[in-house]
Short mmCIF file of C-alpha atoms and ligand atoms in Angstrom, two decimals:
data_model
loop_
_atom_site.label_atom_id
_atom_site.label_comp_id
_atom_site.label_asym_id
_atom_site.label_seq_id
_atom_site.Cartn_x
_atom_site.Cartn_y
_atom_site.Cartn_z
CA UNK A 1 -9.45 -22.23 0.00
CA UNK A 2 -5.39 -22.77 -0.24
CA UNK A 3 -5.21 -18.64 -1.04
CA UNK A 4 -7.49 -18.08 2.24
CA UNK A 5 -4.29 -19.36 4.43
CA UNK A 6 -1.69 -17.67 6.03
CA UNK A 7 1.75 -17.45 3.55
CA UNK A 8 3.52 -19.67 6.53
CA UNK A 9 1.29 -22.37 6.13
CA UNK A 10 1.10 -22.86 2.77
CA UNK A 11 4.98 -22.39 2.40
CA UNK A 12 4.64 -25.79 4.98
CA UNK A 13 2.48 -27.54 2.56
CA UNK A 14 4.14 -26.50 -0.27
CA UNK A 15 7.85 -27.89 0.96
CA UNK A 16 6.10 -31.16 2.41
CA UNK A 17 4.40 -31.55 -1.27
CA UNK A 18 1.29 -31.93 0.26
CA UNK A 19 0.11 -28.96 -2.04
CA UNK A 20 2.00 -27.66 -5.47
CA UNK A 21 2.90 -24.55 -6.79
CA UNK A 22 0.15 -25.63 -9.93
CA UNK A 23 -2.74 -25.83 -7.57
CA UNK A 24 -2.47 -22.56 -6.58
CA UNK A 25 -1.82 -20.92 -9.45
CA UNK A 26 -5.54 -22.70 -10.95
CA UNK A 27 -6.84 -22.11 -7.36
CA UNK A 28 -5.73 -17.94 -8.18
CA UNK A 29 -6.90 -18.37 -11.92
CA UNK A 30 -10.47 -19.76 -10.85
CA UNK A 31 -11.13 -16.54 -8.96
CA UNK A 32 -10.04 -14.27 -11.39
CA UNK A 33 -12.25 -15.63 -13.40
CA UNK A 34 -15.37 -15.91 -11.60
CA UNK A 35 -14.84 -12.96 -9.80
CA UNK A 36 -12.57 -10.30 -11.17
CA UNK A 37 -15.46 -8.68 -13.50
CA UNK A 38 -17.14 -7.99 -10.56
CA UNK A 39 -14.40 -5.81 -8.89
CA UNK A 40 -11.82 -5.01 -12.04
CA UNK A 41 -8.75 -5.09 -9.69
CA UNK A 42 -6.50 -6.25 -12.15
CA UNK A 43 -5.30 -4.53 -15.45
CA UNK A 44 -3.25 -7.25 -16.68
CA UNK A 45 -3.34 -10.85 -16.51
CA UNK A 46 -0.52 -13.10 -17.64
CA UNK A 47 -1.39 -16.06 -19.99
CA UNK A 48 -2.55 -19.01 -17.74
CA UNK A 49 -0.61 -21.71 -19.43
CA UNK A 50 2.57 -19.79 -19.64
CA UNK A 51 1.98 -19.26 -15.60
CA UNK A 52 1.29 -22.61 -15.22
CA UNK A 53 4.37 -23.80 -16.92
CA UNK A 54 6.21 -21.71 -14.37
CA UNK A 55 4.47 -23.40 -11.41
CA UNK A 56 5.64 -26.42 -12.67
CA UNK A 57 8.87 -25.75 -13.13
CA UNK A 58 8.87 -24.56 -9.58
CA UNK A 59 7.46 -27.57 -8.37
CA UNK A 60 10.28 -29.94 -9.88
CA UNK A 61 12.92 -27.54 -8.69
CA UNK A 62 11.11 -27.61 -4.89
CA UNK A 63 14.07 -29.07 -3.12
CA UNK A 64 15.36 -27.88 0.23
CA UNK A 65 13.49 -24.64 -0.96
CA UNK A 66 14.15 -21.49 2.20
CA UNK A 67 12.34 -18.83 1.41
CA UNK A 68 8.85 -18.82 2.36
CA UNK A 69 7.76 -17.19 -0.81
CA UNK A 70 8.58 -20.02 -3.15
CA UNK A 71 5.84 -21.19 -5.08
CA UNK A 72 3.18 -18.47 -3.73
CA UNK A 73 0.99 -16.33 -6.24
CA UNK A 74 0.82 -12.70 -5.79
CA UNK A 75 0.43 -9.48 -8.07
CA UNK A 76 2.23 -5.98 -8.66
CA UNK A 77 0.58 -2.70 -8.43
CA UNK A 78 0.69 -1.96 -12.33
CA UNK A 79 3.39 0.57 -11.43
CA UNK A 80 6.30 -1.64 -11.22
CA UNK A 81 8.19 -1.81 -14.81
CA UNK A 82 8.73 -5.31 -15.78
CA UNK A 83 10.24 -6.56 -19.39
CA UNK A 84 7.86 -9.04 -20.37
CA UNK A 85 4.63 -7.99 -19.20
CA UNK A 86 3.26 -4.48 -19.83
CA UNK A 87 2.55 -1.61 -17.55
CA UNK A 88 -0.03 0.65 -17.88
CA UNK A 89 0.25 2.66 -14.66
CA UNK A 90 -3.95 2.83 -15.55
CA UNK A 91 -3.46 5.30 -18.45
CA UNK A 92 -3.53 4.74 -21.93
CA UNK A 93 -0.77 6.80 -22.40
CA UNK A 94 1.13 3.18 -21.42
CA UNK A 95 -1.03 1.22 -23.14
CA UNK A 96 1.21 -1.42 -23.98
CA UNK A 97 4.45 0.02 -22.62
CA UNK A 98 7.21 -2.83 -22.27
CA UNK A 99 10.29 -1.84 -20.49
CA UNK A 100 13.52 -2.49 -20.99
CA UNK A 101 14.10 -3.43 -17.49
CA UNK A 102 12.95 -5.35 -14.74
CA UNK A 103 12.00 -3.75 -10.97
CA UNK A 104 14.21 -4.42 -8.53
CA UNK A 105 11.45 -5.40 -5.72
CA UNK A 106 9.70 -7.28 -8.92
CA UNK A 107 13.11 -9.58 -9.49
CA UNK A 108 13.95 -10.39 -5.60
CA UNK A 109 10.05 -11.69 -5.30
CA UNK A 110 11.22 -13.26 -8.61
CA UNK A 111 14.13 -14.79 -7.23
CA UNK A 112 12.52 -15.93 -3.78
CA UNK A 113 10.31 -17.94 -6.25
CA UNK A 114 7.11 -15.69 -6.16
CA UNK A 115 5.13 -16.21 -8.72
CA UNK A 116 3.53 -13.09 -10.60
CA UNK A 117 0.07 -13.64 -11.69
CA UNK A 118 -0.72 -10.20 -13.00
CA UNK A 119 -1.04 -6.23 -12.67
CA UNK A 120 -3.21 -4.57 -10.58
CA UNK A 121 -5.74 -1.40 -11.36
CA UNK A 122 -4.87 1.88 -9.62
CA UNK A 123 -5.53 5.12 -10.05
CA UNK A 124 -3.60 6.49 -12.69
CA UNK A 125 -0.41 7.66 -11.96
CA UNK A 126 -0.81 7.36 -8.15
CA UNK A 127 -2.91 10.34 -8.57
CA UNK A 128 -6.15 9.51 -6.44
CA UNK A 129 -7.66 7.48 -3.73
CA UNK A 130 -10.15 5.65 -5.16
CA UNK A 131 -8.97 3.79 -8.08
CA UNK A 132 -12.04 5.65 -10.02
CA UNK A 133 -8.76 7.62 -12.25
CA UNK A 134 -8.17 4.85 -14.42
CA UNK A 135 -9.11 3.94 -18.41
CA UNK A 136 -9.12 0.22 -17.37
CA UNK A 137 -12.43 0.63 -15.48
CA UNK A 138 -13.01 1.53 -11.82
CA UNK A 139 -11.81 -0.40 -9.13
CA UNK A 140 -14.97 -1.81 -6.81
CA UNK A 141 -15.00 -2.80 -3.34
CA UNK A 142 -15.56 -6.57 -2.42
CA UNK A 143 -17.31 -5.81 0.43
CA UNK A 144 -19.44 -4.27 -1.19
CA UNK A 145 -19.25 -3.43 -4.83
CA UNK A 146 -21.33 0.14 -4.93
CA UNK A 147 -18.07 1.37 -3.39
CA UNK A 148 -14.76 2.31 -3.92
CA UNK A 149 -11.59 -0.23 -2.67
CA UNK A 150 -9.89 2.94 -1.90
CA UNK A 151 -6.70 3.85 -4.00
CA UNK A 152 -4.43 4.12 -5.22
CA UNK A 153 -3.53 1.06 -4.21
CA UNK A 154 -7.13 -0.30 -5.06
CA UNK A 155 -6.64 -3.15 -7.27
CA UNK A 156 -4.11 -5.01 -5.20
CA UNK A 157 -6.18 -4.73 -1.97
CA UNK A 158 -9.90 -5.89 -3.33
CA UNK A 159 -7.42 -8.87 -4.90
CA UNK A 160 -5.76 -9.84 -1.74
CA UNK A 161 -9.33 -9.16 -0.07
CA UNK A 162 -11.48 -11.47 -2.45
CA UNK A 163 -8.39 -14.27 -2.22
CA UNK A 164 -7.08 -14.06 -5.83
CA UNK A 165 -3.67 -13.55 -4.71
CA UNK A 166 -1.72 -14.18 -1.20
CA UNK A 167 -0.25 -11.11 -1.35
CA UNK A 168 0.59 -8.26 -3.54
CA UNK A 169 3.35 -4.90 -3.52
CA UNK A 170 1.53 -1.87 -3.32
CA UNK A 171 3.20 1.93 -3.46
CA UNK A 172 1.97 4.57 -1.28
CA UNK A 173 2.80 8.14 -1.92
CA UNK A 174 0.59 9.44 0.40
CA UNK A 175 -2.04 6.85 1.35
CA UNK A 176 -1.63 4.53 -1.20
CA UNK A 177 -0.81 1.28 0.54
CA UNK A 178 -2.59 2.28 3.64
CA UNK A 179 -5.92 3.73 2.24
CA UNK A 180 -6.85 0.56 0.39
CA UNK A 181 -6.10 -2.06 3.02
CA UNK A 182 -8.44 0.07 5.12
CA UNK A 183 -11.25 0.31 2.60
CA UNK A 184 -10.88 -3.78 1.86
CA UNK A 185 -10.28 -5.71 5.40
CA UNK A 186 -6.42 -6.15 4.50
CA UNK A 187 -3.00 -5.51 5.38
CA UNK A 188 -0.66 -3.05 4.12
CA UNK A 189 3.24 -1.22 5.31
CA UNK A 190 4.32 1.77 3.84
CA UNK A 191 8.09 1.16 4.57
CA UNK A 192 10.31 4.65 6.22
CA UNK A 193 11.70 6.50 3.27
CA UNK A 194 14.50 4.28 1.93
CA UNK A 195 13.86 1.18 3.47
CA UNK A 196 13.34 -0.37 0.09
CA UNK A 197 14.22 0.05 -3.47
CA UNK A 198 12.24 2.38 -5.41
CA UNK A 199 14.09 1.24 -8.77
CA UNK A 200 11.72 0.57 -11.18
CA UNK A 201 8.16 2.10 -9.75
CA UNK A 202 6.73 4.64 -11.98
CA UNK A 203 7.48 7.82 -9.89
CA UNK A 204 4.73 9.81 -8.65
CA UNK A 205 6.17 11.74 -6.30
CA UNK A 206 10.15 11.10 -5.58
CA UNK A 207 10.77 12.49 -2.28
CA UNK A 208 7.61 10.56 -1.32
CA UNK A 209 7.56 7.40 -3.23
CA UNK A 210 7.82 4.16 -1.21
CA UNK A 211 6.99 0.32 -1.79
CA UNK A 212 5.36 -2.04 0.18
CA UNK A 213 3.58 -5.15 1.15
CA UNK A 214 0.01 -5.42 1.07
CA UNK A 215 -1.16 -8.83 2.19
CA UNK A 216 -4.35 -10.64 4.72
CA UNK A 217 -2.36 -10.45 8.18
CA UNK A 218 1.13 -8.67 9.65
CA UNK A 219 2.36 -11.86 9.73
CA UNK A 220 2.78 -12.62 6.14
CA UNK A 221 3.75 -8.87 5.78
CA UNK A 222 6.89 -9.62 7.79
CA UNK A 223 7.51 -12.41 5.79
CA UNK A 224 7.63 -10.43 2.69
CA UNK A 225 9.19 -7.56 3.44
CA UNK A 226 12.42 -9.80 4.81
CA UNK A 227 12.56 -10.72 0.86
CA UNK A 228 12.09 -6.83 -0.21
CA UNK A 229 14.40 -4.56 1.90
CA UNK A 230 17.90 -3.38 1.58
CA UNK A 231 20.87 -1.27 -0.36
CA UNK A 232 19.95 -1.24 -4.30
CA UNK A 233 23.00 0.10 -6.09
CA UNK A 234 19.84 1.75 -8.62
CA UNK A 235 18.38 3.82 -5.96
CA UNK A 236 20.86 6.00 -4.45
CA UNK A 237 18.09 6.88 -1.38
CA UNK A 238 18.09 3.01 -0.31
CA UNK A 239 19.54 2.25 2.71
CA UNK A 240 21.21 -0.36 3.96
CA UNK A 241 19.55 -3.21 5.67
CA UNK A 242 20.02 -3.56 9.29
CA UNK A 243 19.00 -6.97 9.24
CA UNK A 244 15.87 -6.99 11.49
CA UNK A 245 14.44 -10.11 11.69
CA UNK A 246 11.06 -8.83 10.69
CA UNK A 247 9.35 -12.39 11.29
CA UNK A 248 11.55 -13.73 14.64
CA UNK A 249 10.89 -9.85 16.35
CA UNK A 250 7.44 -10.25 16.12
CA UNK A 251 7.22 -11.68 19.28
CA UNK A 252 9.26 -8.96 20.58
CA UNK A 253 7.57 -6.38 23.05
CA UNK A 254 9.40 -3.26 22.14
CA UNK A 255 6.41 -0.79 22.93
CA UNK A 256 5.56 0.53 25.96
CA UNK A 257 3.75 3.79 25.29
CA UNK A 258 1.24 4.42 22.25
CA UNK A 259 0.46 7.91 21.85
CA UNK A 260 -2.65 9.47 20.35
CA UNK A 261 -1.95 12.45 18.37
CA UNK A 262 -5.20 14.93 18.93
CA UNK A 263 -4.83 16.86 15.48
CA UNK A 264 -5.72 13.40 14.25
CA UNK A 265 -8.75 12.99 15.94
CA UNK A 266 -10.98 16.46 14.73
CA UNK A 267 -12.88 18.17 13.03
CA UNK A 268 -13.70 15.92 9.76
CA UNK A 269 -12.82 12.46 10.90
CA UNK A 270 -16.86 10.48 10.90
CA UNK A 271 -17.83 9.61 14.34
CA UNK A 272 -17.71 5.69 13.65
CA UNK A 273 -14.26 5.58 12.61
CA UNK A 274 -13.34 7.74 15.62
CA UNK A 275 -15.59 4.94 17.86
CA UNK A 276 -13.38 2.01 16.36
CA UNK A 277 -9.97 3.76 16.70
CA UNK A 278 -10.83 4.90 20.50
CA UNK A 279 -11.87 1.11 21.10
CA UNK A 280 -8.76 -0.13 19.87
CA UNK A 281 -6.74 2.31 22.36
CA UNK A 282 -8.26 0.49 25.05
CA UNK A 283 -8.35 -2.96 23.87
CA UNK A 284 -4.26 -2.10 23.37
CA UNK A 285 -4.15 -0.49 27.22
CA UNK A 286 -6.34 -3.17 28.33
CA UNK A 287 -3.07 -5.31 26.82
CA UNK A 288 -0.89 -3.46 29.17
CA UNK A 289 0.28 -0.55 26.80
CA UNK A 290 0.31 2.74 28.39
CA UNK A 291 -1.29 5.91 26.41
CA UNK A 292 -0.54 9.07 25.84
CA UNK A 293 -2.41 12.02 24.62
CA UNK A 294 0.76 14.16 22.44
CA UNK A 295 0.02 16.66 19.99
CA UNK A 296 1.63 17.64 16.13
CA UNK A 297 0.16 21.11 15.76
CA UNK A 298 1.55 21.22 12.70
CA UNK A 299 -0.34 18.68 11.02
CA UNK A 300 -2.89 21.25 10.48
CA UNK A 301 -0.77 22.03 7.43
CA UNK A 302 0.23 18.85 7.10
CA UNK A 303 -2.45 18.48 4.04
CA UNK A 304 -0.86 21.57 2.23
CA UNK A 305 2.71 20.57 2.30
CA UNK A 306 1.67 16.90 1.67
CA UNK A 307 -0.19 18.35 -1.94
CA UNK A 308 2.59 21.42 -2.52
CA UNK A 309 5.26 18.81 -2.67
CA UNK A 310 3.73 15.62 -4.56
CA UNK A 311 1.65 18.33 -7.09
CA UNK A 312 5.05 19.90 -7.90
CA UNK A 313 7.16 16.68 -8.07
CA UNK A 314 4.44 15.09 -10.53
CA UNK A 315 4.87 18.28 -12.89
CA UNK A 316 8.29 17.58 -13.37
CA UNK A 317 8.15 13.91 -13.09
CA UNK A 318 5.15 13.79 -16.24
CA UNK A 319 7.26 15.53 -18.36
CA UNK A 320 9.15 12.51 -19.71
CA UNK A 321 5.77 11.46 -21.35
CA UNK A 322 6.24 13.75 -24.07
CA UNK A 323 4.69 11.39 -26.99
CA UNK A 324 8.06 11.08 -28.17
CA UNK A 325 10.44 8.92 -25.74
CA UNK A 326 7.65 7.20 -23.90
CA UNK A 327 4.34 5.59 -25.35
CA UNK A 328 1.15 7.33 -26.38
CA UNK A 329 0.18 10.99 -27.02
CA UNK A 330 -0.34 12.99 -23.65
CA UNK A 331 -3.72 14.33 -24.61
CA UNK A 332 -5.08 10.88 -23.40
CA UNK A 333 -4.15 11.76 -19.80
CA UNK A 334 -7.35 12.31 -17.31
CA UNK A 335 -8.42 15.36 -16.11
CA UNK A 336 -7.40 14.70 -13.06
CA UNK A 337 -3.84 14.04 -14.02
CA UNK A 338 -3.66 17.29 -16.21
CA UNK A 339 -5.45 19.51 -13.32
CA UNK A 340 -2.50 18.04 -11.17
CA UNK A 341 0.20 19.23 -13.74
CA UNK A 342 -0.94 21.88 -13.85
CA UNK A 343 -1.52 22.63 -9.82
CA UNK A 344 2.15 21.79 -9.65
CA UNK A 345 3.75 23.90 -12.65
CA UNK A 346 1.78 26.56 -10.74
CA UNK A 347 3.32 26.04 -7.40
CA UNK A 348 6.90 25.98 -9.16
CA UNK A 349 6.97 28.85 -11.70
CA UNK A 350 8.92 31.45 -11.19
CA UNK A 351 7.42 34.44 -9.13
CA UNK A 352 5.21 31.74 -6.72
CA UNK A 353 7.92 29.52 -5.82
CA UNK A 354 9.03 30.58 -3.07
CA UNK A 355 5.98 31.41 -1.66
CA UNK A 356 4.16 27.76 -2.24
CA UNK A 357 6.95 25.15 -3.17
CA UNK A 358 9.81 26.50 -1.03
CA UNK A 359 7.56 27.33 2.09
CA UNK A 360 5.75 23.85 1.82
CA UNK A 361 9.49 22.43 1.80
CA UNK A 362 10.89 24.82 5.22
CA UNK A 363 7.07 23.60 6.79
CA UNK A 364 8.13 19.91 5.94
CA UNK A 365 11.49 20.58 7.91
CA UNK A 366 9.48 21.56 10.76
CA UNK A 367 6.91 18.49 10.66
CA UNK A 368 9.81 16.04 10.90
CA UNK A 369 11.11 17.71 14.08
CA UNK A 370 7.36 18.23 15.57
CA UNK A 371 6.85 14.32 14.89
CA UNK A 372 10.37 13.34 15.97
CA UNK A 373 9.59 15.53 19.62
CA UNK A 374 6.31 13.58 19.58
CA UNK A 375 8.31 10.14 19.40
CA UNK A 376 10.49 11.24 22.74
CA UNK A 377 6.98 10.68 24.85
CA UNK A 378 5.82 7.75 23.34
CA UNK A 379 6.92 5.13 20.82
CA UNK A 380 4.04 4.58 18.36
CA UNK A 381 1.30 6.72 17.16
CA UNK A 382 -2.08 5.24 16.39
CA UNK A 383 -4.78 6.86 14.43
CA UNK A 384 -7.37 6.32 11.90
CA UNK A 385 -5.95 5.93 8.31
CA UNK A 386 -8.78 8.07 6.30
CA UNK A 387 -11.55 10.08 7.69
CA UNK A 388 -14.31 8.05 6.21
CA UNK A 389 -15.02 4.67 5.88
CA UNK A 390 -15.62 3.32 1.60
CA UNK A 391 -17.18 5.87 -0.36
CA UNK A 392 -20.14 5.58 -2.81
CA UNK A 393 -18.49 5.18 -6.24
CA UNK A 394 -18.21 8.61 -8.57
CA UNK A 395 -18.62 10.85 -4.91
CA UNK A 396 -14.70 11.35 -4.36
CA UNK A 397 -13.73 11.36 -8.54
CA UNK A 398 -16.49 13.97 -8.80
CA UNK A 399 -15.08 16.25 -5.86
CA UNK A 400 -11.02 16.69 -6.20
CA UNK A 401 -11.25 19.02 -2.99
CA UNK A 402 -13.26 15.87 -1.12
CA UNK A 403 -10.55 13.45 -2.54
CA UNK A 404 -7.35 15.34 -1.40
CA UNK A 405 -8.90 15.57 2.04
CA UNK A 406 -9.25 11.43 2.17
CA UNK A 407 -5.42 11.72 2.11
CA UNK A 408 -5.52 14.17 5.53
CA UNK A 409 -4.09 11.71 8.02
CA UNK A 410 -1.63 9.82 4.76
CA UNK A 411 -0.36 12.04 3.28
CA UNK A 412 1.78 14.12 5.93
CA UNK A 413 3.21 10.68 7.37
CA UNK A 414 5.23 10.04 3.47
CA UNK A 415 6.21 13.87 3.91
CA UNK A 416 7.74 13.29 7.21
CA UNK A 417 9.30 9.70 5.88
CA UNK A 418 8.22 7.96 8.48
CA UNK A 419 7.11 4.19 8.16
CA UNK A 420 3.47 3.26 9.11
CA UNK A 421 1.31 0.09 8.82
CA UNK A 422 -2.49 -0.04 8.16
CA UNK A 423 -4.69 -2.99 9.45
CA UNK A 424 -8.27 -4.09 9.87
CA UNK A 425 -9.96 -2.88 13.30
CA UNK A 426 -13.50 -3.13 13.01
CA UNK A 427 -16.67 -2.58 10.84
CA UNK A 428 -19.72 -0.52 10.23
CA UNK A 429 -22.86 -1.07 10.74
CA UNK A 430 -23.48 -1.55 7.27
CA UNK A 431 -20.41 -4.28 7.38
CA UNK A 432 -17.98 -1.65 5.79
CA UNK A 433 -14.22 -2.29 7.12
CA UNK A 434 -12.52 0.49 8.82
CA UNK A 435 -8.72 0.14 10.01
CA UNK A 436 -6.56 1.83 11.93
CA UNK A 437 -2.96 3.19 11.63
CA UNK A 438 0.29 3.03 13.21
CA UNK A 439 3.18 5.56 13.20
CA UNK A 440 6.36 4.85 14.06
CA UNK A 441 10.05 6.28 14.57
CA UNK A 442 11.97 6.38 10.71
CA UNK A 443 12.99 2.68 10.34
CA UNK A 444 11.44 0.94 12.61
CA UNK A 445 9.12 -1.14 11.09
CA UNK A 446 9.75 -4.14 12.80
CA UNK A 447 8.09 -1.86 15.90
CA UNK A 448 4.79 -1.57 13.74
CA UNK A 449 4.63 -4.76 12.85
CA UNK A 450 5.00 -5.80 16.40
CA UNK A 451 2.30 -3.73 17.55
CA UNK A 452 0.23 -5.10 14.98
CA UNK A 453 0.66 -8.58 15.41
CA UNK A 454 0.06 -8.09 19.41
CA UNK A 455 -3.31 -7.09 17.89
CA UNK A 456 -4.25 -9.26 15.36
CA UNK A 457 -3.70 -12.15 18.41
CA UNK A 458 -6.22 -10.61 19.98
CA UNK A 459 -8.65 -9.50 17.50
CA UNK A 460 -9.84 -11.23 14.24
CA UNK A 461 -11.36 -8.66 12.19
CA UNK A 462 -8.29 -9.53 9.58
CA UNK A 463 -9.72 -12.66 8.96
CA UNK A 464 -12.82 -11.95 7.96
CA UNK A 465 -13.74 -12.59 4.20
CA UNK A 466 -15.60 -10.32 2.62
CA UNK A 467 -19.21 -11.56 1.09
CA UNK A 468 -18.39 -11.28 -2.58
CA UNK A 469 -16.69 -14.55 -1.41
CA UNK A 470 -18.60 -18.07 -0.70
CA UNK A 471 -17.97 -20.55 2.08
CA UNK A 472 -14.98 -22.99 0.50
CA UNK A 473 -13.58 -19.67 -0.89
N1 LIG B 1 -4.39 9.89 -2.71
C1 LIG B 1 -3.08 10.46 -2.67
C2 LIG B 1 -2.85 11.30 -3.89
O1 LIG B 1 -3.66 11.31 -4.74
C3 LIG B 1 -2.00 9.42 -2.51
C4 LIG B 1 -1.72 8.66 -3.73
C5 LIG B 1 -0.55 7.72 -3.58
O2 LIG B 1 -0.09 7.44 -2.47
N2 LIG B 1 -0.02 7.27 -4.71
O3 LIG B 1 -1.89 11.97 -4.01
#
């Protein structure tokens, strides 16, 4: 019930003591329990009592407490390196990997007063979209559990979805924050390239790699990501933070035009997500937002350059699992992890570079500017986030050429660095959530999350809980 509010309110009732930290850790604990075998979104859970004992300390120390976070449970993808607590990224190659450092986004949620309850599943790696490429089980979907959550991201969005946490931190590479919130009736913000430390995430992809919140509504992403950004003297790429006032801005009408980029809208993309996304165009013009039909023709390559680049940089990236300097023997990596080594060795060996890795990279140059020239007509783009809505479970694991085209309208928006928020706009027939997805100009975030709180005012397919869930939950 407390984990069903907004992060605002509870951060009220936890500073008036009308709640403590302690119930909601049991509140997070009970769920887990009864529910988490159903879905499998976490790897990792930390030892109740020693959780507990934390809560309590946070509840003596609750004294003129700011941040907003203090006190609230929430998980990490289990790609954020932490000291005391393992991390798997979902291969056994990790199994029981401890490292010898802390995150940098995992000790300012730390420091706010956050208070980690566990790792979540993923797909291995990064590498996937369905949280199916993982030896810790396969992620299911709460709304309906012969599904997929969506991936990578997987685990932390069926969590946030079924309750078990307020919030979690996600990483998107190409999809990853935004596919899951999509699949699971939740909230997620893959930040611009930059905007926050990447110190400490298990690199997938490192021209691509970014953080984010995942969490029920835009309003508690704000909240979050005020904790998360800024300069991190471990990541050279962060930048440094312009201090937006992500939550005060909100109510800030920056947007006037939203444009709808066509090559988003074609062949492949299933007719009821297109219904939904078309309906929220007009619910937004209704609003008083003008739009605009623009066009990025070279998003029809945007797929190619999206895999050329994140194949390659995973090659090089995987070779520091050697057996020797980090954890397990590599033989226990998936296939699908080896077929992507190997698809990126490929597209870097001498003799083919130039023609795959080097092209993708001069293409890239030119998707930036095409997006950037699409920007000077309007100031958002919205879109669908995947072309279909939850798949059956083993359809996309079974079909690598099905999964990499899930990533179609993702993937080319972490190429281009751009920031770009994912939240719930509407359902199936069969009660499946599909969401939609904003674009906007390299940091400008607190745009998105504008846009998306205008919406979620008038709209309340974010609240909606999804049936694994009872009544009091
Ligand atoms: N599904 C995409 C991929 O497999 C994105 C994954 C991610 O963002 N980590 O590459």
């Amino acid at each position: 019930m407390l984990l069903n509010k907004s992060i605002s309110d509870i951060a009220t009732l936890i500073k008036n003591k009308t709640i403590s930290a302690v119930d909601l850790v049991n509140e997070a604990y009970e769920k887990i329990e009864r529910l988490d075998s159903q879905i499998n979104s976490f790897i990792t859970i930390r030892n109740k009592k020693e959780v507990i004992k934390e809560a309590e300390e946070a509840d003596k120390k609750n004294i003129g407490t700011k941040n907003p976070l203090y006190g609230i449970p929430y998980s990490l993808k289990d790609a954020y390196v932490t000291t005391k607590i393992r991390t798997t990224c979902a291969s056994k190659v990790l199994n029981n990997f401890l490292s010898p450092y802390d995150a940098t986004v995992y000790q300012k949620l730390k420091q706010a007063g956050a208070i980690m309850i566990g790792k979540n599943n993923l797909d291995a790696w990064g590498h996937g979209g369905s949280t199916e490429n993982t030896d810790y089980g396969g992620g299911k979907n709460p709304w309906d559990t012969s599904r997929i959550p969506g991936g990578s991201s997987g685990g932390p969005a069926a969590a946030i979805s079924s309750r078990m946490v307020s919030f979690a931190i996600g990483e998107d590479t190409g999809g990853s924050i935004r596919n899951p919130s999509n699949m699971c009736n939740t909230s997620g913000l893959k930040v611009s390239y930059g905007r926050i430390s990447r110190y400490g995430v298990i690199a997938y992809a490192s021209s691509l790699d970014s953080v984010g919140p995942m969490a029920k509504s835009v309003e508690d992403l704000a909240l979050i990501l005020e904790t998360m950004v800024g300069k991190d003297k471990f990541d050279a790429t962060s930048s440094i933070n312009k201090n937006f006032d992500y939550v005060k801005d909100l109510h800030k009408r920056t947007t006037k035009i939203i444009g709808l980029p066509k090559e988003f809208f074609g062949e492949g993309l299933d007719s009821r997500v297109r219904k939904i996304i078309l309906k929220v165009a007009k619910e937004y013009e209704t609003a008083g937002y003008k739009i605009a039909e623009v066009s990025i023709p070279l998003m029809k390559y945007g797929i190619s350059i999206y895999y050329l680049t994140s194949l390659s940089e995973t090659s090089s990236n995987m070779a520091r699992y050697d057996g020797v300097r980090f954890g397990n023997s590599r033989q226990l990596l998936s296939d699908e992890t080896k077929r992507r080594i190997m698809l990126g060795s490929y597209a870097l060996s001498a003799g083919y570079a130039d023609e795959l890795y080097k092209k993708a990279q001069k293409a890239r140059t030119k998707l930036i500017k095409e997006f950037n020239k699409a920007f000077e007509v309007c100031d958002v783009l919205l879109c669908p986030v995947t072309p279909s809505p939850p798949a059956k479970i083993g359809e996309l694991i079974n079909d690598p050429l099905k999964s990499f085209l899930e990533d179609l309208y993702t993937g080319p928006i972490n190429v281009a660095g751009l920031p770009s928020l994912a939240i719930p706009a509407g359902f199936t027939t069969n009660n499946l959530p599909v969401g939609m997805q904003l674009i906007g100009k390299r940091f400008h975030e607190e745009q998105l999350l504008q846009m998306g709180y205008v919406y979620q005012q008038l709209t309340h397919w974010h609240i909606k809980k999804p049936p694994l869930l009872n009544q009091n939950d």
